[in-house]
């Protein structure tokens, strides 16, 4: 029992350390770019020794690749939970999409630096982690695709909807609108931004019956 508790405690501490490194890396890279950010700076910002970075991650590139997995994983989980909660409450597929829009905005409000990095990296094709980025991006989009397909199958949406493109468009709409909100309209509330995107959803998606 004692060894099991010790192992659990060690695992918890390591996850806490990795979380500090994630947060330090994403903030620094958002501020000054990947190439300009050093492992020394990441360690200093995280409040750990430089060796701790290499103990947890083989290199700065590996750290950033894992950062992308971690961040998009959190986003994907929040989208899926919003859809599942709506289903449990008996909501429609439009309600589920609307709940996912709000979940996406909440995520971006909490992790604006990560979102900025993620969107910027989508446009770069010369990174070592490009294939990883494409995989995790598809995981997030696939959650929206599932809801759209279920809506088509249930007759709530037109079967003429291009599911992959519509799902990507909805995710992109939330990302770009939220970054615009954070950068140029920070005085607006999350509720206000959600209401605006909800009206777009109601007019574009639910109107496609």
GROMACS .gro file of C-alpha atoms in nm:
model
  209
    1UNK     CA    1   0.000   0.000   0.000
    2UNK     CA    2   0.280   0.241   0.094
    3UNK     CA    3   0.469   0.187  -0.231
    4UNK     CA    4   0.145   0.233  -0.426
    5UNK     CA    5   0.076   0.560  -0.245
    6UNK     CA    6   0.431   0.676  -0.307
    7UNK     CA    7   0.404   0.596  -0.677
    8UNK     CA    8   0.075   0.782  -0.694
    9UNK     CA    9   0.227   1.082  -0.520
   10UNK     CA   10   0.525   1.079  -0.754
   11UNK     CA   11   0.298   1.064  -1.057
   12UNK     CA   12   0.093   1.356  -0.926
   13UNK     CA   13   0.405   1.564  -0.867
   14UNK     CA   14   0.535   1.486  -1.214
   15UNK     CA   15   0.206   1.588  -1.373
   16UNK     CA   16   0.213   1.912  -1.173
   17UNK     CA   17   0.567   1.979  -1.295
   18UNK     CA   18   0.473   1.904  -1.655
   19UNK     CA   19   0.175   2.139  -1.623
   20UNK     CA   20   0.408   2.417  -1.504
   21UNK     CA   21   0.634   2.353  -1.801
   22UNK     CA   22   0.339   2.356  -2.043
   23UNK     CA   23   0.216   2.688  -1.906
   24UNK     CA   24   0.564   2.844  -1.907
   25UNK     CA   25   0.637   2.726  -2.261
   26UNK     CA   26   0.307   2.837  -2.410
   27UNK     CA   27   0.334   3.184  -2.254
   28UNK     CA   28   0.693   3.240  -2.363
   29UNK     CA   29   0.643   3.106  -2.715
   30UNK     CA   30   0.332   3.319  -2.757
   31UNK     CA   31   0.532   3.623  -2.644
   32UNK     CA   32   0.850   3.577  -2.847
   33UNK     CA   33   0.817   3.282  -3.084
   34UNK     CA   34   0.940   2.924  -3.074
   35UNK     CA   35   1.293   2.984  -3.210
   36UNK     CA   36   1.363   3.271  -2.971
   37UNK     CA   37   1.248   3.082  -2.663
   38UNK     CA   38   1.519   2.887  -2.482
   39UNK     CA   39   1.496   2.591  -2.248
   40UNK     CA   40   1.664   2.808  -1.981
   41UNK     CA   41   1.380   3.059  -2.008
   42UNK     CA   42   1.114   2.789  -1.990
   43UNK     CA   43   1.276   2.642  -1.679
   44UNK     CA   44   1.310   2.983  -1.516
   45UNK     CA   45   0.948   3.078  -1.591
   46UNK     CA   46   0.828   2.741  -1.457
   47UNK     CA   47   1.042   2.776  -1.145
   48UNK     CA   48   1.233   2.452  -1.201
   49UNK     CA   49   1.590   2.349  -1.282
   50UNK     CA   50   1.691   2.324  -1.648
   51UNK     CA   51   1.753   1.952  -1.600
   52UNK     CA   52   1.391   1.908  -1.501
   53UNK     CA   53   1.284   2.014  -1.850
   54UNK     CA   54   1.500   1.745  -2.010
   55UNK     CA   55   1.390   1.489  -1.751
   56UNK     CA   56   1.029   1.538  -1.859
   57UNK     CA   57   1.086   1.612  -2.228
   58UNK     CA   58   1.373   1.507  -2.455
   59UNK     CA   59   1.394   1.849  -2.621
   60UNK     CA   60   1.219   2.181  -2.665
   61UNK     CA   61   1.054   2.047  -2.980
   62UNK     CA   62   0.919   1.744  -2.794
   63UNK     CA   63   0.790   1.973  -2.520
   64UNK     CA   64   0.607   2.184  -2.778
   65UNK     CA   65   0.466   1.878  -2.955
   66UNK     CA   66   0.334   1.746  -2.625
   67UNK     CA   67   0.201   2.093  -2.547
   68UNK     CA   68  -0.009   2.079  -2.864
   69UNK     CA   69  -0.138   1.732  -2.776
   70UNK     CA   70  -0.221   1.842  -2.423
   71UNK     CA   71  -0.396   2.166  -2.518
   72UNK     CA   72  -0.602   2.031  -2.809
   73UNK     CA   73  -0.684   1.729  -2.594
   74UNK     CA   74  -0.836   1.959  -2.333
   75UNK     CA   75  -1.035   2.140  -2.603
   76UNK     CA   76  -1.158   1.813  -2.754
   77UNK     CA   77  -1.266   1.684  -2.413
   78UNK     CA   78  -1.459   2.004  -2.340
   79UNK     CA   79  -1.639   1.987  -2.676
   80UNK     CA   80  -1.729   1.622  -2.627
   81UNK     CA   81  -1.854   1.684  -2.273
   82UNK     CA   82  -2.075   1.971  -2.394
   83UNK     CA   83  -2.231   1.749  -2.662
   84UNK     CA   84  -2.285   1.460  -2.422
   85UNK     CA   85  -2.437   1.686  -2.156
   86UNK     CA   86  -2.681   1.828  -2.410
   87UNK     CA   87  -2.780   1.476  -2.516
   88UNK     CA   88  -2.842   1.374  -2.153
   89UNK     CA   89  -3.064   1.679  -2.108
   90UNK     CA   90  -3.267   1.590  -2.417
   91UNK     CA   91  -3.147   1.879  -2.631
   92UNK     CA   92  -3.142   1.890  -3.010
   93UNK     CA   93  -2.830   1.862  -3.224
   94UNK     CA   94  -2.843   2.239  -3.277
   95UNK     CA   95  -2.845   2.274  -2.899
   96UNK     CA   96  -2.541   2.046  -2.886
   97UNK     CA   97  -2.354   2.254  -3.143
   98UNK     CA   98  -2.444   2.569  -2.954
   99UNK     CA   99  -2.318   2.417  -2.629
  100UNK     CA  100  -1.996   2.324  -2.806
  101UNK     CA  101  -1.952   2.680  -2.929
  102UNK     CA  102  -1.981   2.802  -2.571
  103UNK     CA  103  -1.742   2.533  -2.449
  104UNK     CA  104  -1.491   2.644  -2.712
  105UNK     CA  105  -1.521   3.007  -2.604
  106UNK     CA  106  -1.477   2.913  -2.239
  107UNK     CA  107  -1.163   2.717  -2.330
  108UNK     CA  108  -1.018   3.005  -2.532
  109UNK     CA  109  -1.105   3.254  -2.257
  110UNK     CA  110  -0.907   3.036  -2.015
  111UNK     CA  111  -0.617   2.955  -2.250
  112UNK     CA  112  -0.580   3.252  -2.489
  113UNK     CA  113  -0.203   3.213  -2.535
  114UNK     CA  114  -0.237   2.848  -2.630
  115UNK     CA  115  -0.516   2.926  -2.876
  116UNK     CA  116  -0.303   3.196  -3.039
  117UNK     CA  117  -0.017   2.948  -3.079
  118UNK     CA  118  -0.241   2.673  -3.209
  119UNK     CA  119  -0.396   2.890  -3.479
  120UNK     CA  120  -0.055   3.025  -3.583
  121UNK     CA  121   0.092   2.673  -3.610
  122UNK     CA  122  -0.195   2.559  -3.835
  123UNK     CA  123  -0.053   2.782  -4.108
  124UNK     CA  124   0.304   2.652  -4.083
  125UNK     CA  125   0.408   2.345  -4.280
  126UNK     CA  126   0.779   2.321  -4.194
  127UNK     CA  127   0.750   2.212  -3.833
  128UNK     CA  128   0.859   1.874  -3.699
  129UNK     CA  129   0.528   1.842  -3.518
  130UNK     CA  130   0.307   1.919  -3.820
  131UNK     CA  131   0.177   1.562  -3.846
  132UNK     CA  132   0.092   1.560  -3.476
  133UNK     CA  133  -0.090   1.889  -3.513
  134UNK     CA  134  -0.301   1.753  -3.798
  135UNK     CA  135  -0.395   1.447  -3.592
  136UNK     CA  136  -0.502   1.640  -3.283
  137UNK     CA  137  -0.685   1.898  -3.495
  138UNK     CA  138  -0.887   1.621  -3.658
  139UNK     CA  139  -0.974   1.480  -3.316
  140UNK     CA  140  -1.136   1.810  -3.220
  141UNK     CA  141  -1.315   1.851  -3.552
  142UNK     CA  142  -1.436   1.489  -3.542
  143UNK     CA  143  -1.642   1.561  -3.229
  144UNK     CA  144  -1.836   1.825  -3.424
  145UNK     CA  145  -1.862   1.594  -3.726
  146UNK     CA  146  -2.027   1.329  -3.509
  147UNK     CA  147  -2.299   1.569  -3.397
  148UNK     CA  148  -2.361   1.686  -3.753
  149UNK     CA  149  -2.387   1.329  -3.882
  150UNK     CA  150  -2.630   1.240  -3.606
  151UNK     CA  151  -2.835   1.547  -3.695
  152UNK     CA  152  -2.844   1.445  -4.062
  153UNK     CA  153  -2.937   1.086  -3.974
  154UNK     CA  154  -3.215   1.208  -3.747
  155UNK     CA  155  -3.356   1.448  -4.005
  156UNK     CA  156  -3.267   1.759  -3.809
  157UNK     CA  157  -3.018   1.874  -4.075
  158UNK     CA  158  -3.028   1.850  -4.452
  159UNK     CA  159  -2.843   1.554  -4.601
  160UNK     CA  160  -2.684   1.802  -4.841
  161UNK     CA  161  -2.462   1.935  -4.563
  162UNK     CA  162  -2.091   1.879  -4.628
  163UNK     CA  163  -2.017   1.738  -4.282
  164UNK     CA  164  -1.633   1.758  -4.276
  165UNK     CA  165  -1.624   2.110  -4.417
  166UNK     CA  166  -1.909   2.236  -4.199
  167UNK     CA  167  -1.745   2.092  -3.887
  168UNK     CA  168  -1.412   2.255  -3.975
  169UNK     CA  169  -1.592   2.583  -4.047
  170UNK     CA  170  -1.768   2.580  -3.709
  171UNK     CA  171  -1.444   2.511  -3.522
  172UNK     CA  172  -1.266   2.777  -3.726
  173UNK     CA  173  -1.544   3.028  -3.664
  174UNK     CA  174  -1.509   2.987  -3.289
  175UNK     CA  175  -1.127   3.009  -3.295
  176UNK     CA  176  -1.107   3.316  -3.518
  177UNK     CA  177  -1.400   3.499  -3.357
  178UNK     CA  178  -1.260   3.435  -3.010
  179UNK     CA  179  -0.912   3.557  -3.102
  180UNK     CA  180  -1.065   3.870  -3.252
  181UNK     CA  181  -1.265   3.915  -2.931
  182UNK     CA  182  -0.957   3.878  -2.711
  183UNK     CA  183  -0.735   4.099  -2.928
  184UNK     CA  184  -0.968   4.375  -3.046
  185UNK     CA  185  -1.292   4.363  -2.847
  186UNK     CA  186  -1.190   4.259  -2.493
  187UNK     CA  187  -1.464   4.474  -2.342
  188UNK     CA  188  -1.726   4.229  -2.469
  189UNK     CA  189  -1.840   3.952  -2.235
  190UNK     CA  190  -1.825   3.582  -2.312
  191UNK     CA  191  -2.206   3.575  -2.305
  192UNK     CA  192  -2.217   3.853  -2.565
  193UNK     CA  193  -1.976   3.676  -2.800
  194UNK     CA  194  -2.157   3.345  -2.755
  195UNK     CA  195  -2.492   3.509  -2.836
  196UNK     CA  196  -2.351   3.650  -3.161
  197UNK     CA  197  -2.209   3.315  -3.273
  198UNK     CA  198  -2.525   3.137  -3.163
  199UNK     CA  199  -2.728   3.356  -3.397
  200UNK     CA  200  -2.496   3.262  -3.683
  201UNK     CA  201  -2.539   2.896  -3.598
  202UNK     CA  202  -2.917   2.922  -3.582
  203UNK     CA  203  -2.930   3.095  -3.919
  204UNK     CA  204  -2.679   2.877  -4.103
  205UNK     CA  205  -2.696   2.528  -3.964
  206UNK     CA  206  -3.043   2.491  -3.818
  207UNK     CA  207  -3.182   2.668  -4.123
  208UNK     CA  208  -3.051   2.388  -4.349
  209UNK     CA  209  -3.343   2.151  -4.293
   0.00000   0.00000   0.00000
